[in-house]
Coordinates of N, CA and C in Angstrom, one line a residue:
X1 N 144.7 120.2 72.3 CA 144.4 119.5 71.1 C 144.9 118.0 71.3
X2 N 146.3 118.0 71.7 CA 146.8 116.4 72.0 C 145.7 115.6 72.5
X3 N 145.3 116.2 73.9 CA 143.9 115.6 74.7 C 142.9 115.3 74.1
X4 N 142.7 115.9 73.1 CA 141.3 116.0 72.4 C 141.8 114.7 71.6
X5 N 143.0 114.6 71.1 CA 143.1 113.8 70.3 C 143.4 111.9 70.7
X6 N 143.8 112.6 71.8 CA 143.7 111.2 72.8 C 142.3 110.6 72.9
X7 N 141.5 111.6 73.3 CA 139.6 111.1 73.7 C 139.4 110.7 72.3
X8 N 139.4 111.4 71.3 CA 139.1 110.3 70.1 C 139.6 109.4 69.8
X9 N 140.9 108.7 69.7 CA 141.7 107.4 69.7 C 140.6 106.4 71.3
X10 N 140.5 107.0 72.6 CA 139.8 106.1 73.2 C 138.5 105.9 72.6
X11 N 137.6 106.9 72.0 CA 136.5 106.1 71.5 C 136.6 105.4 70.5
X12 N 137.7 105.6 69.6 CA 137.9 104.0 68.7 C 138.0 103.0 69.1
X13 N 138.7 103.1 70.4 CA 139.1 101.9 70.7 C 137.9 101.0 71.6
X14 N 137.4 102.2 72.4 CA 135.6 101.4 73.0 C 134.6 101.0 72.3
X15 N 134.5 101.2 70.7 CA 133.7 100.7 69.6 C 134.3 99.3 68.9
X16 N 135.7 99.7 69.3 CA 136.4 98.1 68.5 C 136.0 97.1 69.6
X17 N 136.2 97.8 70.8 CA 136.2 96.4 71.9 C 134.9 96.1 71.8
X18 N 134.2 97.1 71.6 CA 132.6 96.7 72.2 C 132.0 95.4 70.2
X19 N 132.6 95.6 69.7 CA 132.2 95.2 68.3 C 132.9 93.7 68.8
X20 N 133.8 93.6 69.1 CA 134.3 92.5 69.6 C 133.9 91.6 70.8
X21 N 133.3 92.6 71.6 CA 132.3 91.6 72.5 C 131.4 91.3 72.1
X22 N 130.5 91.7 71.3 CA 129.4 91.1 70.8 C 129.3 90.0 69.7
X23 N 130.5 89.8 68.9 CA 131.1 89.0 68.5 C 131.2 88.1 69.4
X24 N 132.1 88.0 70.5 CA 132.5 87.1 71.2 C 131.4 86.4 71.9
X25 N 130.1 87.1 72.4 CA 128.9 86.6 73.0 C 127.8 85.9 71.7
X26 N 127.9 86.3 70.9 CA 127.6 85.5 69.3 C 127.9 84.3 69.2
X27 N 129.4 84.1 69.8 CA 129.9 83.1 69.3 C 129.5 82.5 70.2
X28 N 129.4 82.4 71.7 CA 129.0 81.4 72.5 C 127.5 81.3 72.5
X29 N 126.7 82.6 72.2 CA 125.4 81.8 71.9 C 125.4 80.6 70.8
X30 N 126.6 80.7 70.0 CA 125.6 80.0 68.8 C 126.5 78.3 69.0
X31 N 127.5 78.3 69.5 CA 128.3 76.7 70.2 C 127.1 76.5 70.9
X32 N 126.0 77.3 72.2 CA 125.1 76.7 72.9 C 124.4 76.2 72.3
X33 N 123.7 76.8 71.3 CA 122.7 76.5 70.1 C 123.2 75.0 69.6
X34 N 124.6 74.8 69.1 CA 124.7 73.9 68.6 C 124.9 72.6 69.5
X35 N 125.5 72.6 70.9 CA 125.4 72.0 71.7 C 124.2 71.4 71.8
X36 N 123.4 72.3 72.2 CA 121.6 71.7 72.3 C 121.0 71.2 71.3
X37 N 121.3 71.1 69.7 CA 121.0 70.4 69.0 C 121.5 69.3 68.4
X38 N 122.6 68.8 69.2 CA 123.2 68.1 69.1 C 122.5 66.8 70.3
X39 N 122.8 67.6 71.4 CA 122.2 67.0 72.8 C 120.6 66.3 72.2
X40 N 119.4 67.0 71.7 CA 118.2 66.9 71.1 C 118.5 65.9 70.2
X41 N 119.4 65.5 69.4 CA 119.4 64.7 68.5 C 120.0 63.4 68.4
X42 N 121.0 63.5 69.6 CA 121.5 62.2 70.2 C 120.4 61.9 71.2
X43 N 119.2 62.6 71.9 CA 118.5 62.2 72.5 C 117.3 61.5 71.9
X44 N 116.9 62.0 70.4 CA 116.4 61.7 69.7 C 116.5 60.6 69.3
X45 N 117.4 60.1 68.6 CA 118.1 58.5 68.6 C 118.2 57.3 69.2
X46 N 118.5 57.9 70.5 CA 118.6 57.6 71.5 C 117.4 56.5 71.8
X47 N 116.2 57.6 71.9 CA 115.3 57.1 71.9 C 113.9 55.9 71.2
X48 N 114.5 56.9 69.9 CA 114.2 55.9 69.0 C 114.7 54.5 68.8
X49 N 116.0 53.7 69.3 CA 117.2 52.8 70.0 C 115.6 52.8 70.5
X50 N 116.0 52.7 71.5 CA 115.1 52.5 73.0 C 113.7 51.5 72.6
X51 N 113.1 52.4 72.1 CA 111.9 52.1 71.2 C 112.0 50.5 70.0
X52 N 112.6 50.8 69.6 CA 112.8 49.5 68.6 C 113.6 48.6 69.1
X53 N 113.9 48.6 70.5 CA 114.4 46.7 71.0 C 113.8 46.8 72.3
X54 N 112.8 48.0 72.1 CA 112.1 47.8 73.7 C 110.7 46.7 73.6
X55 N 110.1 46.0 74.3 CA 109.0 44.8 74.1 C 108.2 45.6 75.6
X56 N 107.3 45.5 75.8 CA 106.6 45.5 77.0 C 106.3 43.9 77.4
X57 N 106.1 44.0 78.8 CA 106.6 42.5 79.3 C 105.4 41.8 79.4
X58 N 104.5 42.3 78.9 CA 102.5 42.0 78.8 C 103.1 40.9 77.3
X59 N 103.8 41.6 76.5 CA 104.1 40.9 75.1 C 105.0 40.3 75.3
X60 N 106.3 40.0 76.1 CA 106.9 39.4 75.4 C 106.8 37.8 76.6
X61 N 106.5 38.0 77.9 CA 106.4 36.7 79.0 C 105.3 36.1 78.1
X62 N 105.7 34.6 78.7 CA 104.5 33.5 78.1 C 103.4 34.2 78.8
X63 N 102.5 33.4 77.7 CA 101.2 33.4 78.0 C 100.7 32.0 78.2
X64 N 100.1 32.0 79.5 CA 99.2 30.8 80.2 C 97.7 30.8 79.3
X65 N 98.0 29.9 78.4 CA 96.5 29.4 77.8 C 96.3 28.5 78.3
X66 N 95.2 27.8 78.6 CA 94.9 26.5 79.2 C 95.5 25.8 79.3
X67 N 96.0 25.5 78.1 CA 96.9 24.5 77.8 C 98.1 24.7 78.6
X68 N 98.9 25.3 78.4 CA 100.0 25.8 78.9 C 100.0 25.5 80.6
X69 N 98.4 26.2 81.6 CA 98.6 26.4 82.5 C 98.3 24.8 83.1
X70 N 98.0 24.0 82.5 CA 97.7 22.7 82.8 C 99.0 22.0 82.7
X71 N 100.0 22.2 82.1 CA 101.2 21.8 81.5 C 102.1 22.6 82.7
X72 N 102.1 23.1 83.1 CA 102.9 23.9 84.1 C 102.2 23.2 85.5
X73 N 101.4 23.1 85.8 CA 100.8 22.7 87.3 C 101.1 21.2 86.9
X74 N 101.1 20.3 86.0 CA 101.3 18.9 85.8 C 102.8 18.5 86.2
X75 N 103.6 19.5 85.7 CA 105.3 19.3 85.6 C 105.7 20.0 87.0
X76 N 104.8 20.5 87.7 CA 105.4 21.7 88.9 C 106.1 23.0 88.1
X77 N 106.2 23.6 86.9 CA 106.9 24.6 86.5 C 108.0 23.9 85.8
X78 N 108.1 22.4 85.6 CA 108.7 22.4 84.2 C 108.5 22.1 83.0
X79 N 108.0 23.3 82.3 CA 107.5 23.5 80.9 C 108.6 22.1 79.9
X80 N 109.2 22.4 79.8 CA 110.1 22.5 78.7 C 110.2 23.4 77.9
X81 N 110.1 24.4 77.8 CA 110.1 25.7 77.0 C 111.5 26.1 76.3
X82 N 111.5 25.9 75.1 CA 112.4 25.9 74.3 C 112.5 27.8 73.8
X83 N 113.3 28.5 73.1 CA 113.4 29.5 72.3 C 114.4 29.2 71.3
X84 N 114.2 30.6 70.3 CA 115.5 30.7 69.2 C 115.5 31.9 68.6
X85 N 116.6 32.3 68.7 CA 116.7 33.9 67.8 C 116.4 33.7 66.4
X86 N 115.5 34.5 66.1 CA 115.0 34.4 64.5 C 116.3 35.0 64.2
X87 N 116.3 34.5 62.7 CA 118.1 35.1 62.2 C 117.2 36.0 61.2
X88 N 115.8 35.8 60.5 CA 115.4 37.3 60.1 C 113.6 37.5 60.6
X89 N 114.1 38.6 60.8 CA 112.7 39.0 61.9 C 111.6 39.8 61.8
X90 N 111.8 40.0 60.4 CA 111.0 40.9 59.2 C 110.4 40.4 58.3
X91 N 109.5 41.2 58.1 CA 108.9 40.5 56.7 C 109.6 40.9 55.0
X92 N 110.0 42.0 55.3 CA 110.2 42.8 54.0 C 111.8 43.3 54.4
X93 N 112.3 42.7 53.6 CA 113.9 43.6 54.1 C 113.6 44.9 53.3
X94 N 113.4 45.9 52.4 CA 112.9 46.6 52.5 C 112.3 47.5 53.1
X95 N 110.7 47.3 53.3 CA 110.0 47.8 53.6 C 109.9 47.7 55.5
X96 N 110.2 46.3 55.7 CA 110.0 46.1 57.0 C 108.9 46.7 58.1
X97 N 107.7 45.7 57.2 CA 106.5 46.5 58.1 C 106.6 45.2 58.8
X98 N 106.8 44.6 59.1 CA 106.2 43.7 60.7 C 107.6 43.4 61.3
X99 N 107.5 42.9 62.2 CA 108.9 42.5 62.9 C 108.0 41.2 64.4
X100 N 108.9 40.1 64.4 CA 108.4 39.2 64.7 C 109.9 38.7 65.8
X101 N 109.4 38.7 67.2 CA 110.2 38.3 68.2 C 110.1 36.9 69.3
X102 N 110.7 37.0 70.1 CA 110.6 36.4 71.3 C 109.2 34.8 71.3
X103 N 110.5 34.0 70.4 CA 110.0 32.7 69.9 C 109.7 32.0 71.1
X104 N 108.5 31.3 71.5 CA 108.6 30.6 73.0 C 107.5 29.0 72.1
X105 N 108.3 27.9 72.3 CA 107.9 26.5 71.8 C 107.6 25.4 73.1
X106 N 107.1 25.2 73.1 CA 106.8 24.1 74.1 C 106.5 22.7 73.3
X107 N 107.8 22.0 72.9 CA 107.3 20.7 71.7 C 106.2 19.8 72.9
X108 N 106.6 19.4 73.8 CA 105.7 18.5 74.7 C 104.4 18.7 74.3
X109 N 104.0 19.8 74.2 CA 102.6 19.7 74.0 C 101.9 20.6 72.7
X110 N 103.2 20.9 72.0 CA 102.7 21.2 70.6 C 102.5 22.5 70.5
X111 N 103.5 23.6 71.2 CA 102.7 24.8 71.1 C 103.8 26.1 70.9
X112 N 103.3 27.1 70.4 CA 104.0 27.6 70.3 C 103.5 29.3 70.6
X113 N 104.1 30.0 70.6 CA 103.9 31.4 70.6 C 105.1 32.5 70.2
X114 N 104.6 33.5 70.1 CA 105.6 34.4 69.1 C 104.8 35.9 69.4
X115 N 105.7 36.9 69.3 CA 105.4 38.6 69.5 C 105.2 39.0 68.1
X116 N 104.9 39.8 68.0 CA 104.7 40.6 66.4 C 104.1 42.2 67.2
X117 N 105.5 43.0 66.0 CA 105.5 44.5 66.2 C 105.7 45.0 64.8
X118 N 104.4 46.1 64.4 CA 104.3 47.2 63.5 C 104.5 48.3 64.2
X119 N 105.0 49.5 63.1 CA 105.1 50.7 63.4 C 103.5 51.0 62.7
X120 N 103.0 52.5 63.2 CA 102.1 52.7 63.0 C 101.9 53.3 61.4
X121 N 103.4 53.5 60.7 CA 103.3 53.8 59.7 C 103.2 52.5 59.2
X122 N 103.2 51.6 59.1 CA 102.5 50.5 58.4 C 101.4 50.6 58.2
X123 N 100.3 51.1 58.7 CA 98.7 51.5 58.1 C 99.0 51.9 56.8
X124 N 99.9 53.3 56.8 CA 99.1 54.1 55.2 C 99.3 52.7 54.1
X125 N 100.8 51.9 54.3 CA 100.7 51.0 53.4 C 100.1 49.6 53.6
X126 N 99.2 49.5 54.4 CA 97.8 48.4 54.2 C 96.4 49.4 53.3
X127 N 96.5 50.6 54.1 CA 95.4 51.4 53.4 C 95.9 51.3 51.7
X128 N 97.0 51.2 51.2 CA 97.4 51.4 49.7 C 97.0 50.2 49.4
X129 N 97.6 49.7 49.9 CA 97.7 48.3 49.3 C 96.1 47.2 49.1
X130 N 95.3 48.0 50.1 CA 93.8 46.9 49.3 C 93.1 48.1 49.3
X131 N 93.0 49.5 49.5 CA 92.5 50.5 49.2 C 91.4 50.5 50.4
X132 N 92.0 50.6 51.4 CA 91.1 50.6 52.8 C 91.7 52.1 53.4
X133 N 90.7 52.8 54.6 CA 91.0 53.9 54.9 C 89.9 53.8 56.3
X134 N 90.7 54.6 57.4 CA 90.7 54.7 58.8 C 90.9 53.7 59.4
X135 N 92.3 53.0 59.0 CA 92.7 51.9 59.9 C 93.2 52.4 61.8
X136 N 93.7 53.7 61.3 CA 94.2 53.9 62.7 C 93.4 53.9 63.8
X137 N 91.8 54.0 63.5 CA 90.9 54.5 64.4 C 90.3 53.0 64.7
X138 N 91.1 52.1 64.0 CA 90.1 50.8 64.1 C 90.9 49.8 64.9
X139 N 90.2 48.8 66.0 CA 91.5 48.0 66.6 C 91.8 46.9 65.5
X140 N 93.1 46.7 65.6 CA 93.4 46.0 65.0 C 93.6 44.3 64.6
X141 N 92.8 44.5 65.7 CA 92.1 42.6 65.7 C 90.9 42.2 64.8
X142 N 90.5 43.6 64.4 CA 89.5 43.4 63.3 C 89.7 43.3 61.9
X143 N 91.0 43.8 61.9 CA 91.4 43.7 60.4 C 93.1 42.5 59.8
X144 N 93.5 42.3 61.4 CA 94.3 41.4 61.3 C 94.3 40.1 61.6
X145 N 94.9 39.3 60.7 CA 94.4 37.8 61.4 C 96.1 37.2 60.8
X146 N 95.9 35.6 61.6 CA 97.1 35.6 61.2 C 97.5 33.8 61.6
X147 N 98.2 33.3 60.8 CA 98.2 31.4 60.7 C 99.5 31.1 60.7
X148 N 100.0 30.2 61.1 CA 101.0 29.7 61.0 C 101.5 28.1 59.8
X149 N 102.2 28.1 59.1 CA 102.3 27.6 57.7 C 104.0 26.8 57.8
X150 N 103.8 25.2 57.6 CA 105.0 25.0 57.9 C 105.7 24.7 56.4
X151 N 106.2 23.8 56.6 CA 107.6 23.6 54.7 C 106.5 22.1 54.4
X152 N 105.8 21.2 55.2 CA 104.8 20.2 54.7 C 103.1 20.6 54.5
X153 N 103.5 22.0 54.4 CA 101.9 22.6 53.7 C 100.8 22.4 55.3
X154 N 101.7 22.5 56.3 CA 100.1 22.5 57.3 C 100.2 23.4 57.7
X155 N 98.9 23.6 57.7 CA 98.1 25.2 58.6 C 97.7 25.4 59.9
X156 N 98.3 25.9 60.6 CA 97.8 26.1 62.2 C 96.9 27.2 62.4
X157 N 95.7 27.7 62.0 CA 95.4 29.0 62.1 C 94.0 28.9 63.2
X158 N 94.5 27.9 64.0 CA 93.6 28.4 65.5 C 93.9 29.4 66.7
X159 N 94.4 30.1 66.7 CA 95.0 31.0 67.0 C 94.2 30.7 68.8
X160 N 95.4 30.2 69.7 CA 94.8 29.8 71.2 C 94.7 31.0 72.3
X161 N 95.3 32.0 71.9 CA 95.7 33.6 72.4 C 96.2 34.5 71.6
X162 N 95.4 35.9 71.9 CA 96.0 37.2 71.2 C 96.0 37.9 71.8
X163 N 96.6 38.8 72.2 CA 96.2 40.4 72.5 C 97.3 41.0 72.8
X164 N 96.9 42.3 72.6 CA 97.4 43.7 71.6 C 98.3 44.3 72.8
X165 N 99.0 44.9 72.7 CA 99.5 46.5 73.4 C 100.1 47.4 72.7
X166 N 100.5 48.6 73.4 CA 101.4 49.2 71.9 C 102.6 50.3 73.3
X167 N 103.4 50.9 72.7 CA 104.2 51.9 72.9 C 105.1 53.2 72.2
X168 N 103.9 54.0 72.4 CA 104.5 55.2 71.5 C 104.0 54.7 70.1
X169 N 104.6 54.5 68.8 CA 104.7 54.7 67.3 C 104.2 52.9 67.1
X170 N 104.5 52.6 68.2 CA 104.6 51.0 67.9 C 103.9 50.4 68.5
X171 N 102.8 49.0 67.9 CA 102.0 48.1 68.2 C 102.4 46.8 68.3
X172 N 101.9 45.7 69.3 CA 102.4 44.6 69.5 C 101.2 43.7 69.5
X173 N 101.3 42.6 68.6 CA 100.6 41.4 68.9 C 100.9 40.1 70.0
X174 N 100.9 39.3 71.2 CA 101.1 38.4 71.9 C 100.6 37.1 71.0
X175 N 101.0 36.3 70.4 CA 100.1 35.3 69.7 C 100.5 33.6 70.4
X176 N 99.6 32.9 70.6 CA 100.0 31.9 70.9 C 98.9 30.7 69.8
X177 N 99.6 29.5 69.7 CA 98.8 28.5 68.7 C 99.4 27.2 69.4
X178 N 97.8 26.6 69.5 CA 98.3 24.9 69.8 C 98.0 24.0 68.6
X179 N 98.8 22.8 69.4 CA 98.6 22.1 68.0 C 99.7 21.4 66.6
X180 N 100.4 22.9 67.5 CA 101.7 22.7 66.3 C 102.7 21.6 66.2
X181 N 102.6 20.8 64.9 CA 103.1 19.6 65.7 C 104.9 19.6 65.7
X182 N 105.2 19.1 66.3 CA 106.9 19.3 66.3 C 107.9 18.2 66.3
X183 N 106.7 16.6 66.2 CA 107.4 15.5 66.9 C 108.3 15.1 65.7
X184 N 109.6 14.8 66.7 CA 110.7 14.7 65.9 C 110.9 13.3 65.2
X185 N 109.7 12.1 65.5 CA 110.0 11.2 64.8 C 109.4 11.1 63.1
X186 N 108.5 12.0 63.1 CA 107.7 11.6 61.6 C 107.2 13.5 61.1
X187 N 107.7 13.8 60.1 CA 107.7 14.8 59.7 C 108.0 16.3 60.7
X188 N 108.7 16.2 61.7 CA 109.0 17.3 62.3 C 109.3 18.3 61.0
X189 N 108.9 19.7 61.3 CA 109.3 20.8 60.3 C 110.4 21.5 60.4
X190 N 110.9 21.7 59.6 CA 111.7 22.2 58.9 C 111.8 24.0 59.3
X191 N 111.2 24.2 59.3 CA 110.6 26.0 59.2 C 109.5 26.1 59.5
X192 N 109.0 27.2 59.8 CA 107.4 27.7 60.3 C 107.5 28.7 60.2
X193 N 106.5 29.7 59.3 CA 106.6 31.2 59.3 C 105.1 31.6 59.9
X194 N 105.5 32.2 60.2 CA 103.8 33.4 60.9 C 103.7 34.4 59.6
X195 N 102.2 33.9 59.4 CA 101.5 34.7 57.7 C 100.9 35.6 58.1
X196 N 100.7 36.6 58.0 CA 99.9 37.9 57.8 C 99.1 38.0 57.2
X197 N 97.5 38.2 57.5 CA 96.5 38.8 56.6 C 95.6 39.8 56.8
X198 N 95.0 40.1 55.4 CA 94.3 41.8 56.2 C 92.8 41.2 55.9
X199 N 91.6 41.6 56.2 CA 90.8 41.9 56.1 C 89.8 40.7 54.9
X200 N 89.5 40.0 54.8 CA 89.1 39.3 53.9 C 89.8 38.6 52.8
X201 N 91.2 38.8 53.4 CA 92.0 38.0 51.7 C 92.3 36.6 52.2
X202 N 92.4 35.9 51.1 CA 92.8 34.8 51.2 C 93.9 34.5 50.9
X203 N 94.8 35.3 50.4 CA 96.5 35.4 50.5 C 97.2 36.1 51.7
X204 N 98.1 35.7 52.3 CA 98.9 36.6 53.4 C 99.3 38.1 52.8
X205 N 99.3 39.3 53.1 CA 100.0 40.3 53.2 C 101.2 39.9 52.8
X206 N 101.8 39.4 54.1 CA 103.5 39.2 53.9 C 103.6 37.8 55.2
X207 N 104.9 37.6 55.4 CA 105.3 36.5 56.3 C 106.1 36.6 56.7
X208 N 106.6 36.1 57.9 CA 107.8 35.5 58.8 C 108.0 34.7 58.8
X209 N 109.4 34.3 59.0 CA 110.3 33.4 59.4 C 110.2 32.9 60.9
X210 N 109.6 32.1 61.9 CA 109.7 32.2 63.0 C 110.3 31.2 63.7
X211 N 110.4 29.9 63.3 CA 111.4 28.6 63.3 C 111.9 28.0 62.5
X212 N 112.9 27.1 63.3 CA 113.7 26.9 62.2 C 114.4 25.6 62.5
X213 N 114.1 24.6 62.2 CA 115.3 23.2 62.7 C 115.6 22.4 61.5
X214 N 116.7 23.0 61.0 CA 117.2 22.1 59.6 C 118.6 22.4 59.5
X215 N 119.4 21.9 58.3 CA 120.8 21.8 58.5 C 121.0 23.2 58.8
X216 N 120.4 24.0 58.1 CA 121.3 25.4 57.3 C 121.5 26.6 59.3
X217 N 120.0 25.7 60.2 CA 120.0 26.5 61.5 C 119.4 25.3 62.5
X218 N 119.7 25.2 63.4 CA 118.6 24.8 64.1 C 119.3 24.5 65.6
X219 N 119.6 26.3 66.1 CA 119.8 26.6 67.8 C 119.2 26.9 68.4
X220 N 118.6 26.3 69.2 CA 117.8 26.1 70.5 C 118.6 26.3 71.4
X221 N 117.4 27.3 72.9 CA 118.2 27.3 74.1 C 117.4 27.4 75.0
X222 N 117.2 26.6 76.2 CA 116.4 26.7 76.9 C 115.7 27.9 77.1
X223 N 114.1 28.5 77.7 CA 113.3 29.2 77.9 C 113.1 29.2 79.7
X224 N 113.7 30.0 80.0 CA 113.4 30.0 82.1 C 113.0 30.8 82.0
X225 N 111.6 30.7 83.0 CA 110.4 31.4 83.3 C 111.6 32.5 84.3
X226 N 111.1 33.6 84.1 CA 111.6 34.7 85.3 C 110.4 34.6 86.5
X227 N 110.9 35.1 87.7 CA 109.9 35.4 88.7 C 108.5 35.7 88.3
X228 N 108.6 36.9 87.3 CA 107.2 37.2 87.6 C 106.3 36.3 86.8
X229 N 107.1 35.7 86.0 CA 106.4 34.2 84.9 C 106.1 33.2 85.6
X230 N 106.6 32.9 87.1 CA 105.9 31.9 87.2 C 104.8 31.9 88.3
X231 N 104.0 31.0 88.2 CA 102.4 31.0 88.9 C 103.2 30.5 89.9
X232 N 101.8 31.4 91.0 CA 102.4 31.5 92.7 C 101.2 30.2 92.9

């Protein structure tokens, strides 16, 4: 009987351990679980990072318009190419459908150029906003256009280069405009924003901020061509 009584005490005790391993293997599946979605979500971010200060180098290196490339072979490769960190680089603090980068000015010969980046969710709100539909399927040089507007009311909207790229969620305009005048003895400007427009309006969408030389800002830093920027 003792014996007997012994074998049933050991099967209690092989059901508690076993209830306890499975517990115990529970618990490290589900730290792995959380591990991995943790890992997924800092990779996620991560990414997203990555994505929103990443430029492709088609968009962000000057672009040789004529002008430019005549201006470069005249100097041997020295532009004068000026930049400046936009201090805002949005149109909408809000909403923030456009984002406008990598300012490149060349005063010598009046010129300027600038990047512009939408996310693709910016369509549904053009499609709202003038009641348009299948923009995604449409390139977007057909329904965008876009001028440059200083603080003494002049318009630059000859637009001397464009073109598009995009990466993942996000699209990039290259824009360059000549013409722009900059001379610092008789009305030099003040500001210059890059206007936005969609499709037949005669008001901008929205606008940028994209220069700026007045009390409140006006740092400049030189612009050096990298290797692959300059003509062989």
């Amino acid at each position: 009987m003792e014996d007997l009584e012994r074998y049933g005490d050991d099967n209690d005790l092989d059901e508690e351990e076993l209830g306890e391993g499975k517990k115990s293997a529970f618990g490290i599946f589900f730290k792995i679980l959380v591990a991995v979605c943790c890992i997924f979500v800092v990779g996620v971010l991560g990414y997203r990072i990555f994505l929103s200060e990443y430029t492709p180098a088609a968009m962000k290196n000057i672009a040789y318009t004529d002008t430019v490339r005549e201006h470069y072979l005249a100097t041997g490769g020295n532009l004068g190419a000026k930049t400046q960190k936009l201090r805002f680089s949005y149109d909408d603090e809000d909403r923030g459908t456009f984002f406008a980068e990598g300012l490149i000015i060349i005063p010598d010969i009046n010129h300027l150029q600038i990047t512009l980046r939408y996310n693709v969710s910016t369509l549904p709100i053009l499609e709202e906003t003038y009641g348009a539909s299948g923009l995604s399927e449409r390139d977007a040089k057909d329904f965008l256009s876009f001028r440059l507007y200083d603080n003494y009311d002049r318009v630059y909207d000859a637009v001397a280069y464009e073109e598009t790229g995009e990466m993942a969620m996000y699209r990039y305009f290259k824009l360059a405009f000549d013409g722009v005048d900059f001379d610092p003895e008789e009305n030099a400007p003040e500001w210059i924003r890059l206007e936005i427009f969609f499709e037949g309006q005669s008001e901008p969408f929205s606008y940028i901020l994209v220069y700026e030389n007045n009390d409140d800002y006006n740092t400049f830093r030189d612009y050096n061509l990298s290797k692959g920027e300059k003509l062989s």
